Amino acid sequence: MANKAAPIAKPFQVPKIALYVIGFIPAVWLFYQGVNDRLGADPMRYLEQALGLWALRFLIATLMVTPLRQLFNVNLLRYRRALGLLTFYYAVLHLTTYLVLDQGLDWAAIGGDIVKRPYITIGMATFVILIPLAVTSNNASIRRLGGQAWARLHKLVYVAAIGAALHFLLVVKSWPMEPIVYAAIVAVLLGYRLARALNRRAVPKRQAA
Amino acid sequence: MLIRRPSDILPSEITSRDIYLNRRQWMTGAAGLAFAGLAGSADAAPLSTVKSPFSTDEKPTSREDVTHYNNYYEFGVDKSAPAANAHTLKTKPWTVKIDGLVDKPADYALEDLIKPATLEERIYRMRCVEGWSMVIPWVGFPLADLIKRVEPKSGAKYVAFETVYRPAEMVGQRGILPVLDWPYVEGLRMDEATHPLALLAVGLYGETLENQNGAPIRLVVPWKYGFKGIKSITRLSFVEKEPPTSWNRQASNEYGFYANVNPAVDHPRWSQATERRIGEGGLFAKRRPTLLFNGYADQVASLYSGMDLRKFY
């Protein structure tokens, strides 16, 4: 409660724009290295995978905002929109790399991939889910939809997180460590929310008894 | 608990640099190979070779890419991991056990296996099941030569291969979640193994193999996906029944025993119709169509006549 009595002067806050600037450093750096042939023997594959991985990292960062606030009293809520949008921008870059550099816009091959390859089907569905979330990530949309409906819509991010983790798990051969670790982090972040939701439902019952 | 003090090392036990370097000459001398001196990298010694009519005239992938973009899960799953981690494997001395249905079973010293052979340079295409390809100037000798020498019995229908199992020297073989069931095993039908294209490679780019490429001796079967090319071989067994193979055991719906390159038979998770040639065009390289049997159909298609290649993938 000491927090409420804290001095009126606002503590220094990192401006949101800084997050976008920092957030795009990996993309710029990857493209710079790629154009200068510094991404190893298979630069397209490296770029494609790195961009996808950054999308997943930003998605995880987005999902960490709430538990950090509830468990550790660290409030990063004002940055959540930027983190979510960075997730979307990296997903766009990842998908563009796949469509243009990997498949050379061969729509027959791409269509075949989407229909026949579960990891690509899932990846594409995950991207589609992110679109309405990105489009409504602004104050005007919250006002238009109403807070509750907006919040319900944005629960889709949980589905996107499962999709992204599965997409990574299914693309690799065998069961290497890295995608398992990312999937475990997603599972913990979603499990935390599920446990809290179940708890909240259980508590009133106990009080009524 | 008994903790033994390490014994003092006698100066005579320490190998001098000269002798250490001389050990690299095992490829020469009795093997009848010219030794051109110790040029190149510290790990690779030059080899003398004859040219082969089986070589492609396509442009070889750079030595840098061939030695730094590898799938060798015993040293980690990243493509760059083998080049970083493989130096821990000791490849000298090396023995290859030859057993099973064979008249001359034995533990052969590697140099004794290589000695009678004429080393050839064979520039082969290599197609990875993941959808990329290289052109690699291997140095080696036909597997058929070795098979002839050890005299398999008539009941031997397959050759089973095994990679060395040394968790202390191969970081990928350690750990609680093994990517594959070690040791790595592979197999060929006898007519595949004795096909003139099937090569036991001991070098590339005119030098002995780097560890990350499967030193000191590995299999190269250019009409099959790269994972059939088992590395750092310690055992060949002549057997009657189709032997187990590592990737087939790991995911039998994705990797078959035959694993012949075939653009018409998709991997369940990706198309095999096209491939990216490593080192060709960088970031903006175009895919190229994958060829049946990796372009070696004229030589090997007859091995599979009458077989349903979709069923026996």
Short mmCIF file of C-alpha atoms in Angstrom, two decimals:
data_model
loop_
_atom_site.label_atom_id
_atom_site.label_comp_id
_atom_site.label_asym_id
_atom_site.label_seq_id
_atom_site.Cartn_x
_atom_site.Cartn_y
_atom_site.Cartn_z
CA MET A 1 0.00 0.00 0.00
CA ALA A 2 3.05 2.19 0.33
CA ASN A 3 2.90 2.55 -3.42
CA LYS A 4 -0.33 4.53 -3.25
CA ALA A 5 1.29 7.09 -1.02
CA ALA A 6 4.26 7.45 -3.32
CA PRO A 7 5.34 10.95 -4.38
CA ILE A 8 3.36 12.57 -7.16
CA ALA A 9 6.36 13.09 -9.42
CA LYS A 10 6.22 10.51 -12.19
CA PRO A 11 9.22 8.20 -12.28
CA PHE A 12 11.20 8.13 -15.50
CA GLN A 13 9.62 5.85 -18.09
CA VAL A 14 11.16 4.52 -21.24
CA PRO A 15 9.13 6.04 -24.10
CA LYS A 16 7.17 3.49 -26.11
CA ILE A 17 8.79 4.57 -29.35
CA ALA A 18 12.12 3.38 -27.94
CA LEU A 19 10.71 -0.15 -27.70
CA TYR A 20 9.85 -0.11 -31.41
CA VAL A 21 13.31 1.18 -32.27
CA ILE A 22 15.01 -1.49 -30.15
CA GLY A 23 12.56 -4.12 -31.32
CA PHE A 24 13.47 -3.62 -34.96
CA ILE A 25 17.22 -3.85 -34.39
CA PRO A 26 17.31 -7.65 -34.91
CA ALA A 27 15.39 -7.37 -38.19
CA VAL A 28 17.59 -4.59 -39.55
CA TRP A 29 20.73 -6.41 -38.42
CA LEU A 30 19.55 -9.69 -40.03
CA PHE A 31 18.74 -8.01 -43.34
CA TYR A 32 22.05 -6.15 -43.30
CA GLN A 33 23.96 -9.40 -42.71
CA GLY A 34 21.85 -11.25 -45.26
CA VAL A 35 22.45 -8.73 -48.03
CA ASN A 36 26.18 -8.81 -47.23
CA ASP A 37 26.24 -12.63 -47.31
CA ARG A 38 27.06 -13.09 -43.63
CA LEU A 39 24.29 -15.49 -42.65
CA GLY A 40 26.22 -18.67 -43.35
CA ALA A 41 25.84 -21.27 -46.06
CA ASP A 42 22.05 -21.09 -46.27
CA PRO A 43 21.24 -17.40 -45.68
CA MET A 44 17.57 -17.60 -46.71
CA ARG A 45 16.87 -20.39 -44.22
CA TYR A 46 18.76 -18.55 -41.49
CA LEU A 47 16.81 -15.33 -42.07
CA GLU A 48 13.48 -17.16 -42.26
CA GLN A 49 14.07 -19.05 -39.01
CA ALA A 50 15.54 -16.08 -37.14
CA LEU A 51 12.57 -13.84 -37.99
CA GLY A 52 10.12 -16.53 -36.91
CA LEU A 53 12.00 -17.01 -33.67
CA TRP A 54 11.90 -13.27 -32.93
CA ALA A 55 8.14 -13.27 -33.54
CA LEU A 56 7.79 -16.06 -30.97
CA ARG A 57 10.07 -14.23 -28.51
CA PHE A 58 7.98 -11.05 -28.74
CA LEU A 59 4.82 -13.11 -28.34
CA ILE A 60 6.25 -14.61 -25.16
CA ALA A 61 7.27 -11.15 -23.93
CA THR A 62 3.70 -9.97 -24.55
CA LEU A 63 2.33 -12.85 -22.49
CA MET A 64 4.75 -12.12 -19.66
CA VAL A 65 3.34 -8.66 -18.95
CA THR A 66 0.37 -9.90 -16.93
CA PRO A 67 2.16 -12.45 -14.71
CA LEU A 68 4.96 -9.96 -14.05
CA ARG A 69 2.37 -7.48 -12.79
CA GLN A 70 0.39 -9.97 -10.73
CA LEU A 71 3.27 -11.92 -9.24
CA PHE A 72 6.14 -9.47 -9.04
CA ASN A 73 4.38 -6.12 -9.08
CA VAL A 74 6.31 -5.08 -12.17
CA ASN A 75 4.01 -3.06 -14.36
CA LEU A 76 4.90 -3.04 -18.04
CA LEU A 77 1.31 -2.72 -19.21
CA ARG A 78 1.99 0.42 -21.20
CA TYR A 79 4.46 -1.53 -23.38
CA ARG A 80 2.23 -4.52 -24.06
CA ARG A 81 0.71 -3.10 -27.23
CA ALA A 82 4.17 -2.41 -28.65
CA LEU A 83 5.29 -5.96 -27.81
CA GLY A 84 2.18 -7.42 -29.41
CA LEU A 85 2.61 -5.35 -32.55
CA LEU A 86 6.29 -6.27 -32.77
CA THR A 87 5.15 -9.91 -32.68
CA PHE A 88 2.90 -9.20 -35.63
CA TYR A 89 5.54 -7.27 -37.59
CA TYR A 90 8.05 -10.09 -37.17
CA ALA A 91 5.39 -12.62 -38.19
CA VAL A 92 4.82 -10.53 -41.34
CA LEU A 93 8.57 -10.51 -42.09
CA HIS A 94 8.82 -14.25 -41.39
CA LEU A 95 5.89 -15.01 -43.69
CA THR A 96 7.16 -12.65 -46.39
CA THR A 97 10.55 -14.37 -46.32
CA TYR A 98 8.83 -17.72 -46.75
CA LEU A 99 6.60 -16.51 -49.60
CA VAL A 100 9.13 -14.45 -51.52
CA LEU A 101 12.64 -15.71 -50.78
CA ASP A 102 11.93 -19.35 -49.89
CA GLN A 103 9.14 -20.20 -52.33
CA GLY A 104 9.74 -17.48 -54.93
CA LEU A 105 6.00 -16.71 -54.95
CA ASP A 106 5.28 -20.12 -56.49
CA TRP A 107 1.63 -20.07 -55.47
CA ALA A 108 1.01 -23.69 -56.46
CA ALA A 109 3.81 -24.86 -54.17
CA ILE A 110 2.69 -22.50 -51.40
CA GLY A 111 -0.93 -23.66 -51.67
CA GLY A 112 0.22 -27.27 -51.58
CA ASP A 113 2.31 -26.55 -48.49
CA ILE A 114 -0.60 -24.91 -46.68
CA VAL A 115 -2.96 -27.77 -47.42
CA LYS A 116 -0.58 -30.70 -46.97
CA ARG A 117 1.98 -29.69 -44.31
CA PRO A 118 0.57 -29.49 -40.81
CA TYR A 119 3.28 -27.15 -39.55
CA ILE A 120 2.64 -24.72 -42.39
CA THR A 121 -1.14 -25.02 -41.98
CA ILE A 122 -0.70 -24.20 -38.30
CA GLY A 123 1.78 -21.40 -39.01
CA MET A 124 -0.55 -19.81 -41.51
CA ALA A 125 -3.56 -20.11 -39.19
CA THR A 126 -1.52 -18.53 -36.41
CA PHE A 127 -0.69 -15.61 -38.68
CA VAL A 128 -4.36 -15.19 -39.64
CA ILE A 129 -5.28 -15.08 -35.93
CA LEU A 130 -2.73 -12.33 -35.34
CA ILE A 131 -4.27 -10.08 -38.01
CA PRO A 132 -7.46 -9.00 -36.14
CA LEU A 133 -5.40 -8.55 -32.99
CA ALA A 134 -2.94 -6.25 -34.74
CA VAL A 135 -5.71 -4.33 -36.55
CA THR A 136 -7.52 -3.64 -33.25
CA SER A 137 -4.40 -2.73 -31.29
CA ASN A 138 -5.35 0.94 -30.95
CA ASN A 139 -7.45 3.07 -28.63
CA ALA A 140 -10.10 3.73 -31.27
CA SER A 141 -10.80 0.01 -31.61
CA ILE A 142 -11.10 -0.43 -27.85
CA ARG A 143 -13.67 2.38 -27.78
CA ARG A 144 -15.58 1.07 -30.76
CA LEU A 145 -15.67 -2.56 -29.59
CA GLY A 146 -16.10 -1.79 -25.92
CA GLY A 147 -13.54 -2.92 -23.36
CA GLN A 148 -15.08 -6.32 -22.66
CA ALA A 149 -15.55 -7.40 -26.26
CA TRP A 150 -12.07 -6.12 -27.09
CA ALA A 151 -10.56 -8.13 -24.22
CA ARG A 152 -12.47 -11.23 -25.32
CA LEU A 153 -11.18 -10.84 -28.89
CA HIS A 154 -7.64 -10.46 -27.64
CA LYS A 155 -7.84 -13.73 -25.75
CA LEU A 156 -7.12 -15.18 -29.21
CA VAL A 157 -3.48 -14.44 -28.44
CA TYR A 158 -3.50 -17.63 -26.35
CA VAL A 159 -4.48 -19.65 -29.42
CA ALA A 160 -1.78 -17.88 -31.42
CA ALA A 161 0.80 -18.76 -28.77
CA ILE A 162 -0.13 -22.45 -28.93
CA GLY A 163 -0.05 -22.29 -32.72
CA ALA A 164 3.38 -20.64 -32.80
CA ALA A 165 4.87 -23.15 -30.36
CA LEU A 166 3.42 -26.09 -32.32
CA HIS A 167 4.62 -24.61 -35.62
CA PHE A 168 8.19 -24.56 -34.23
CA LEU A 169 7.95 -28.06 -32.71
CA LEU A 170 6.65 -29.60 -35.93
CA VAL A 171 9.11 -28.02 -38.35
CA VAL A 172 12.21 -29.62 -36.83
CA LYS A 173 13.38 -33.20 -37.17
CA SER A 174 13.21 -35.34 -34.03
CA TRP A 175 12.90 -33.47 -30.70
CA PRO A 176 15.77 -31.02 -30.30
CA MET A 177 15.93 -28.88 -27.17
CA GLU A 178 15.22 -25.36 -28.44
CA PRO A 179 11.61 -25.70 -29.64
CA ILE A 180 10.81 -27.77 -26.56
CA VAL A 181 12.09 -24.98 -24.31
CA TYR A 182 9.99 -22.37 -26.12
CA ALA A 183 6.93 -24.62 -26.00
CA ALA A 184 7.49 -25.15 -22.26
CA ILE A 185 7.64 -21.39 -21.66
CA VAL A 186 4.38 -20.91 -23.58
CA ALA A 187 2.83 -23.79 -21.61
CA VAL A 188 3.83 -22.20 -18.29
CA LEU A 189 2.48 -18.78 -19.30
CA LEU A 190 -0.85 -20.23 -20.46
CA GLY A 191 -1.00 -22.69 -17.55
CA TYR A 192 -0.61 -19.80 -15.14
CA ARG A 193 -3.67 -18.10 -16.62
CA LEU A 194 -5.68 -21.31 -16.59
CA ALA A 195 -4.80 -21.99 -12.95
CA ARG A 196 -5.80 -18.46 -12.00
CA ALA A 197 -9.08 -18.68 -13.86
CA LEU A 198 -9.93 -22.00 -12.19
CA ASN A 199 -8.97 -20.61 -8.82
CA ARG A 200 -11.17 -17.57 -9.25
CA ARG A 201 -14.12 -19.76 -10.10
CA ALA A 202 -13.47 -22.02 -7.11
CA VAL A 203 -13.11 -19.26 -4.52
CA PRO A 204 -16.68 -17.85 -4.50
CA LYS A 205 -18.05 -21.38 -4.18
CA ARG A 206 -16.03 -21.98 -1.07
CA GLN A 207 -17.23 -18.69 0.35
CA ALA A 208 -20.82 -19.62 -0.28
CA ALA A 209 -20.47 -22.97 1.44
CA MET B 1 35.86 -43.14 -1.95
CA LEU B 2 39.10 -43.81 -3.73
CA ILE B 3 40.46 -40.86 -5.61
CA ARG B 4 43.49 -41.76 -7.58
CA ARG B 5 46.19 -39.22 -8.15
CA PRO B 6 47.06 -38.88 -11.81
CA SER B 7 50.40 -40.52 -12.43
CA ASP B 8 53.27 -38.36 -13.49
CA ILE B 9 53.73 -38.29 -17.22
CA LEU B 10 57.15 -39.35 -18.39
CA PRO B 11 58.77 -37.04 -20.93
CA SER B 12 59.17 -40.06 -23.21
CA GLU B 13 55.42 -40.48 -23.28
CA ILE B 14 54.85 -37.07 -24.72
CA THR B 15 54.65 -37.25 -28.47
CA SER B 16 56.99 -34.82 -30.12
CA ARG B 17 55.53 -32.58 -32.78
CA ASP B 18 57.55 -34.29 -35.51
CA ILE B 19 56.23 -37.72 -34.65
CA TYR B 20 52.75 -36.30 -34.26
CA LEU B 21 52.92 -34.82 -37.71
CA ASN B 22 54.43 -38.01 -39.12
CA ARG B 23 51.44 -39.94 -37.97
CA ARG B 24 49.52 -38.07 -40.59
CA GLN B 25 51.49 -39.87 -43.23
CA TRP B 26 49.65 -43.13 -42.64
CA MET B 27 47.73 -42.42 -45.79
CA THR B 28 50.96 -42.53 -47.76
CA GLY B 29 53.90 -44.93 -47.65
CA ALA B 30 52.52 -48.40 -47.95
CA ALA B 31 49.33 -46.97 -49.35
CA GLY B 32 51.38 -45.89 -52.34
CA LEU B 33 50.12 -42.34 -52.22
CA ALA B 34 52.18 -39.30 -52.88
CA PHE B 35 52.40 -37.07 -49.86
CA ALA B 36 52.46 -33.46 -50.84
CA GLY B 37 53.49 -32.01 -47.48
CA LEU B 38 51.52 -30.50 -44.69
CA ALA B 39 49.59 -27.75 -46.37
CA GLY B 40 46.10 -26.59 -45.58
CA SER B 41 44.33 -26.87 -42.27
CA ALA B 42 45.85 -28.52 -39.23
CA ASP B 43 43.29 -31.32 -39.33
CA ALA B 44 43.41 -32.22 -42.98
CA ALA B 45 46.27 -33.93 -44.79
CA PRO B 46 46.53 -33.93 -48.58
CA LEU B 47 45.62 -37.04 -50.52
CA SER B 48 46.63 -38.17 -53.94
CA THR B 49 43.76 -39.22 -56.15
CA VAL B 50 42.78 -40.28 -59.64
CA LYS B 51 39.82 -38.77 -61.47
CA SER B 52 36.54 -40.64 -61.87
CA PRO B 53 34.12 -40.80 -64.78
CA PHE B 54 31.33 -40.68 -62.18
CA SER B 55 32.12 -37.06 -61.31
CA THR B 56 29.65 -34.34 -62.21
CA ASP B 57 30.95 -31.23 -63.95
CA GLU B 58 28.72 -29.01 -61.81
CA LYS B 59 30.46 -26.34 -59.77
CA PRO B 60 31.50 -27.70 -56.37
CA THR B 61 30.12 -26.00 -53.27
CA SER B 62 32.82 -23.99 -51.50
CA ARG B 63 35.01 -25.89 -49.04
CA GLU B 64 33.96 -23.40 -46.37
CA ASP B 65 30.27 -24.29 -46.82
CA VAL B 66 30.94 -28.03 -47.12
CA THR B 67 32.86 -28.01 -43.84
CA HIS B 68 30.69 -25.53 -41.90
CA TYR B 69 27.12 -26.45 -42.81
CA ASN B 70 26.64 -29.98 -41.58
CA ASN B 71 24.08 -32.31 -40.12
CA TYR B 72 25.98 -34.50 -37.69
CA TYR B 73 23.71 -34.70 -34.66
CA GLU B 74 26.36 -36.44 -32.56
CA PHE B 75 27.91 -32.96 -32.34
CA GLY B 76 24.70 -30.91 -31.94
CA VAL B 77 21.61 -30.13 -33.99
CA ASP B 78 22.62 -26.73 -35.38
CA LYS B 79 24.22 -26.77 -38.79
CA SER B 80 27.21 -24.91 -37.36
CA ALA B 81 27.59 -27.18 -34.31
CA PRO B 82 29.61 -30.00 -35.94
CA ALA B 83 32.34 -27.61 -37.14
CA ALA B 84 32.50 -26.14 -33.63
CA ASN B 85 32.33 -29.36 -31.62
CA ALA B 86 33.73 -32.19 -33.71
CA HIS B 87 37.39 -31.56 -32.85
CA THR B 88 36.91 -33.56 -29.63
CA LEU B 89 36.57 -36.83 -31.54
CA LYS B 90 39.83 -38.80 -31.69
CA THR B 91 40.08 -40.49 -35.07
CA LYS B 92 43.56 -41.98 -34.64
CA PRO B 93 43.93 -44.85 -34.17
CA TRP B 94 40.75 -46.12 -35.83
CA THR B 95 39.50 -49.62 -36.32
CA VAL B 96 36.54 -50.86 -38.29
CA LYS B 97 34.93 -54.09 -37.16
CA ILE B 98 33.71 -56.26 -40.01
CA ASP B 99 31.49 -59.09 -38.88
CA GLY B 100 28.39 -61.11 -39.63
CA LEU B 101 27.99 -63.33 -42.68
CA VAL B 102 31.47 -62.80 -44.05
CA ASP B 103 34.51 -65.01 -44.64
CA LYS B 104 37.09 -62.54 -43.39
CA PRO B 105 35.65 -60.96 -40.27
CA ALA B 106 38.11 -58.93 -38.22
CA ASP B 107 38.85 -55.65 -36.53
CA TYR B 108 40.64 -53.88 -39.35
CA ALA B 109 42.96 -50.96 -38.75
CA LEU B 110 41.72 -48.16 -40.97
CA GLU B 111 45.01 -47.94 -42.86
CA ASP B 112 44.74 -51.63 -43.74
CA LEU B 113 41.31 -51.06 -45.23
CA ILE B 114 42.51 -48.13 -47.31
CA LYS B 115 45.92 -49.50 -48.32
CA PRO B 116 44.79 -51.82 -51.14
CA ALA B 117 42.45 -49.22 -52.61
CA THR B 118 43.08 -46.58 -55.25
CA LEU B 119 41.66 -43.32 -53.99
CA GLU B 120 39.46 -41.52 -56.48
CA GLU B 121 38.10 -38.01 -56.57
CA ARG B 122 34.35 -38.27 -57.04
CA ILE B 123 32.44 -35.02 -57.44
CA TYR B 124 28.91 -35.93 -56.40
CA ARG B 125 25.69 -34.06 -55.84
CA MET B 126 24.46 -34.35 -52.26
CA ARG B 127 20.76 -33.85 -51.58
CA CYS B 128 19.66 -33.43 -47.96
CA VAL B 129 16.19 -34.64 -47.00
CA GLU B 130 15.61 -31.10 -45.67
CA GLY B 131 15.51 -29.68 -49.19
CA TRP B 132 18.98 -28.30 -49.79
CA SER B 133 21.85 -29.62 -51.84
CA MET B 134 25.59 -29.31 -52.42
CA VAL B 135 28.17 -30.53 -54.90
CA ILE B 136 31.05 -32.17 -53.02
CA PRO B 137 34.41 -33.38 -54.34
CA TRP B 138 34.82 -36.49 -52.22
CA VAL B 139 37.93 -38.62 -52.03
CA GLY B 140 37.34 -42.31 -51.51
CA PHE B 141 37.08 -45.78 -52.94
CA PRO B 142 34.12 -47.94 -53.95
CA LEU B 143 32.41 -49.73 -51.11
CA ALA B 144 32.22 -52.66 -53.54
CA ASP B 145 36.05 -52.99 -53.39
CA LEU B 146 35.99 -53.50 -49.66
CA ILE B 147 33.04 -55.88 -49.81
CA LYS B 148 34.84 -58.01 -52.37
CA ARG B 149 37.95 -58.18 -50.21
CA VAL B 150 36.18 -59.39 -47.07
CA GLU B 151 34.23 -62.06 -48.98
CA PRO B 152 30.61 -62.01 -47.81
CA LYS B 153 28.80 -65.35 -47.56
CA SER B 154 25.92 -66.05 -49.90
CA GLY B 155 23.39 -65.51 -47.10
CA ALA B 156 24.44 -61.87 -46.69
CA LYS B 157 21.64 -59.78 -48.17
CA TYR B 158 22.31 -56.42 -46.49
CA VAL B 159 25.18 -54.40 -45.06
CA ALA B 160 24.56 -52.72 -41.71
CA PHE B 161 26.74 -49.75 -40.73
CA GLU B 162 27.39 -48.24 -37.33
CA THR B 163 28.85 -44.88 -36.28
CA VAL B 164 31.24 -44.69 -33.36
CA TYR B 165 29.57 -44.31 -29.95
CA ARG B 166 31.73 -42.15 -27.68
CA PRO B 167 29.65 -39.80 -25.53
CA ALA B 168 32.82 -38.45 -23.93
CA GLU B 169 34.01 -37.21 -27.31
CA MET B 170 30.67 -36.49 -28.98
CA VAL B 171 28.64 -33.89 -27.14
CA GLY B 172 25.39 -34.72 -28.93
CA GLN B 173 25.47 -38.29 -27.61
CA ARG B 174 25.28 -36.97 -24.05
CA GLY B 175 22.30 -35.47 -22.30
CA ILE B 176 18.93 -36.58 -21.07
CA LEU B 177 16.96 -36.01 -24.28
CA PRO B 178 18.85 -37.78 -27.05
CA VAL B 179 17.80 -36.60 -30.49
CA LEU B 180 18.34 -40.11 -31.84
CA ASP B 181 18.90 -43.53 -30.36
CA TRP B 182 22.72 -43.74 -30.42
CA PRO B 183 24.79 -45.11 -31.99
CA TYR B 184 23.68 -44.01 -35.45
CA VAL B 185 23.01 -46.99 -37.69
CA GLU B 186 22.37 -47.28 -41.40
CA GLY B 187 22.03 -50.01 -43.97
CA LEU B 188 22.08 -50.83 -47.65
CA ARG B 189 20.79 -53.74 -49.65
CA MET B 190 23.72 -55.77 -51.01
CA ASP B 191 23.13 -54.71 -54.60
CA GLU B 192 23.06 -51.07 -53.50
CA ALA B 193 26.21 -51.50 -51.45
CA THR B 194 28.08 -53.06 -54.35
CA HIS B 195 26.87 -50.49 -56.87
CA PRO B 196 29.86 -48.64 -58.33
CA LEU B 197 28.49 -45.25 -57.18
CA ALA B 198 28.47 -46.27 -53.49
CA LEU B 199 31.61 -44.73 -52.03
CA LEU B 200 33.56 -45.01 -48.82
CA ALA B 201 34.93 -41.49 -48.48
CA VAL B 202 38.09 -40.67 -46.53
CA GLY B 203 38.53 -37.13 -47.79
CA LEU B 204 37.13 -34.12 -49.60
CA TYR B 205 38.68 -31.30 -51.57
CA GLY B 206 41.83 -33.42 -51.92
CA GLU B 207 42.45 -33.70 -48.18
CA THR B 208 41.52 -36.10 -45.41
CA LEU B 209 38.02 -35.57 -44.00
CA GLU B 210 37.41 -33.02 -41.30
CA ASN B 211 35.73 -34.56 -38.27
CA GLN B 212 32.50 -32.66 -38.95
CA ASN B 213 32.27 -34.38 -42.34
CA GLY B 214 32.53 -37.86 -40.84
CA ALA B 215 36.24 -38.51 -40.41
CA PRO B 216 38.00 -40.80 -40.74
CA ILE B 217 35.72 -42.84 -43.01
CA ARG B 218 32.12 -42.39 -44.10
CA LEU B 219 29.59 -43.64 -46.59
CA VAL B 220 28.44 -41.63 -49.62
CA VAL B 221 25.44 -42.86 -51.62
CA PRO B 222 24.68 -39.94 -53.90
CA TRP B 223 21.30 -41.14 -55.18
CA LYS B 224 19.92 -41.26 -51.63
CA TYR B 225 19.17 -38.50 -49.13
CA GLY B 226 22.19 -37.35 -47.16
CA PHE B 227 21.25 -39.07 -43.92
CA LYS B 228 22.02 -42.45 -45.51
CA GLY B 229 25.67 -41.33 -45.64
CA ILE B 230 26.65 -42.62 -42.23
CA LYS B 231 29.72 -40.95 -40.73
CA SER B 232 32.72 -42.06 -38.67
CA ILE B 233 32.03 -45.73 -39.36
CA THR B 234 33.26 -48.28 -36.81
CA ARG B 235 31.39 -51.33 -37.94
CA LEU B 236 30.07 -53.07 -41.04
CA SER B 237 27.95 -56.15 -40.49
CA PHE B 238 26.83 -58.46 -43.25
CA VAL B 239 23.32 -59.60 -42.40
CA GLU B 240 20.43 -61.55 -43.83
CA LYS B 241 17.56 -59.27 -42.84
CA GLU B 242 16.99 -55.56 -43.49
CA PRO B 243 18.86 -53.83 -40.66
CA PRO B 244 17.34 -51.01 -38.59
CA THR B 245 18.25 -47.46 -39.61
CA SER B 246 18.35 -44.53 -37.18
CA TRP B 247 15.96 -42.04 -38.78
CA ASN B 248 13.52 -44.78 -39.69
CA ARG B 249 13.44 -45.85 -36.04
CA GLN B 250 12.93 -42.23 -34.98
CA ALA B 251 10.02 -41.52 -37.38
CA SER B 252 9.15 -44.41 -39.67
CA ASN B 253 6.43 -42.48 -41.50
CA GLU B 254 8.95 -39.81 -42.49
CA TYR B 255 12.15 -41.72 -43.23
CA GLY B 256 12.21 -45.07 -44.99
CA PHE B 257 14.97 -47.64 -45.33
CA TYR B 258 15.59 -46.78 -48.99
CA ALA B 259 15.50 -42.97 -48.78
CA ASN B 260 16.07 -42.61 -52.50
CA VAL B 261 15.92 -39.00 -53.68
CA ASN B 262 12.54 -38.68 -55.36
CA PRO B 263 10.82 -35.38 -56.22
CA ALA B 264 7.47 -37.17 -56.57
CA VAL B 265 7.42 -38.61 -53.05
CA ASP B 266 6.98 -35.84 -50.48
CA HIS B 267 8.32 -35.95 -47.01
CA PRO B 268 5.12 -35.76 -44.91
CA ARG B 269 6.13 -32.33 -43.64
CA TRP B 270 7.59 -30.78 -46.77
CA SER B 271 7.69 -31.14 -50.52
CA GLN B 272 10.72 -32.79 -52.11
CA ALA B 273 9.98 -31.37 -55.57
CA THR B 274 12.63 -28.65 -55.38
CA GLU B 275 15.85 -27.86 -53.56
CA ARG B 276 18.11 -24.94 -52.77
CA ARG B 277 21.72 -25.32 -53.90
CA ILE B 278 23.94 -24.05 -51.09
CA GLY B 279 26.18 -21.14 -52.05
CA GLU B 280 24.21 -20.36 -55.18
CA GLY B 281 22.82 -16.84 -55.22
CA GLY B 282 22.85 -16.13 -51.49
CA LEU B 283 19.71 -14.69 -49.96
CA PHE B 284 17.90 -14.48 -53.29
CA ALA B 285 18.79 -17.92 -54.66
CA LYS B 286 16.09 -19.64 -56.68
CA ARG B 287 15.04 -23.19 -55.98
CA ARG B 288 15.95 -25.77 -58.58
CA PRO B 289 13.93 -28.86 -59.44
CA THR B 290 15.02 -32.04 -57.64
CA LEU B 291 15.88 -34.93 -59.96
CA LEU B 292 14.80 -38.55 -59.55
CA PHE B 293 17.58 -40.47 -57.78
CA ASN B 294 19.33 -37.10 -57.47
CA GLY B 295 20.17 -37.21 -61.18
CA TYR B 296 21.73 -40.69 -61.00
CA ALA B 297 18.68 -42.49 -62.41
CA ASP B 298 20.56 -43.80 -65.44
CA GLN B 299 22.95 -45.66 -63.17
CA VAL B 300 20.71 -46.82 -60.34
CA ALA B 301 17.07 -46.95 -61.47
CA SER B 302 17.44 -50.60 -62.47
CA LEU B 303 18.13 -51.51 -58.82
CA TYR B 304 14.52 -50.66 -58.06
CA SER B 305 12.67 -51.85 -61.15
CA GLY B 306 9.30 -53.25 -60.20
CA MET B 307 9.35 -51.64 -56.76
CA ASP B 308 6.69 -49.15 -55.69
CA LEU B 309 8.87 -46.19 -54.73
CA ARG B 310 5.98 -44.58 -52.84
CA LYS B 311 5.72 -47.60 -50.60
CA PHE B 312 9.45 -48.20 -50.31
CA TYR B 313 10.42 -44.57 -49.71
#
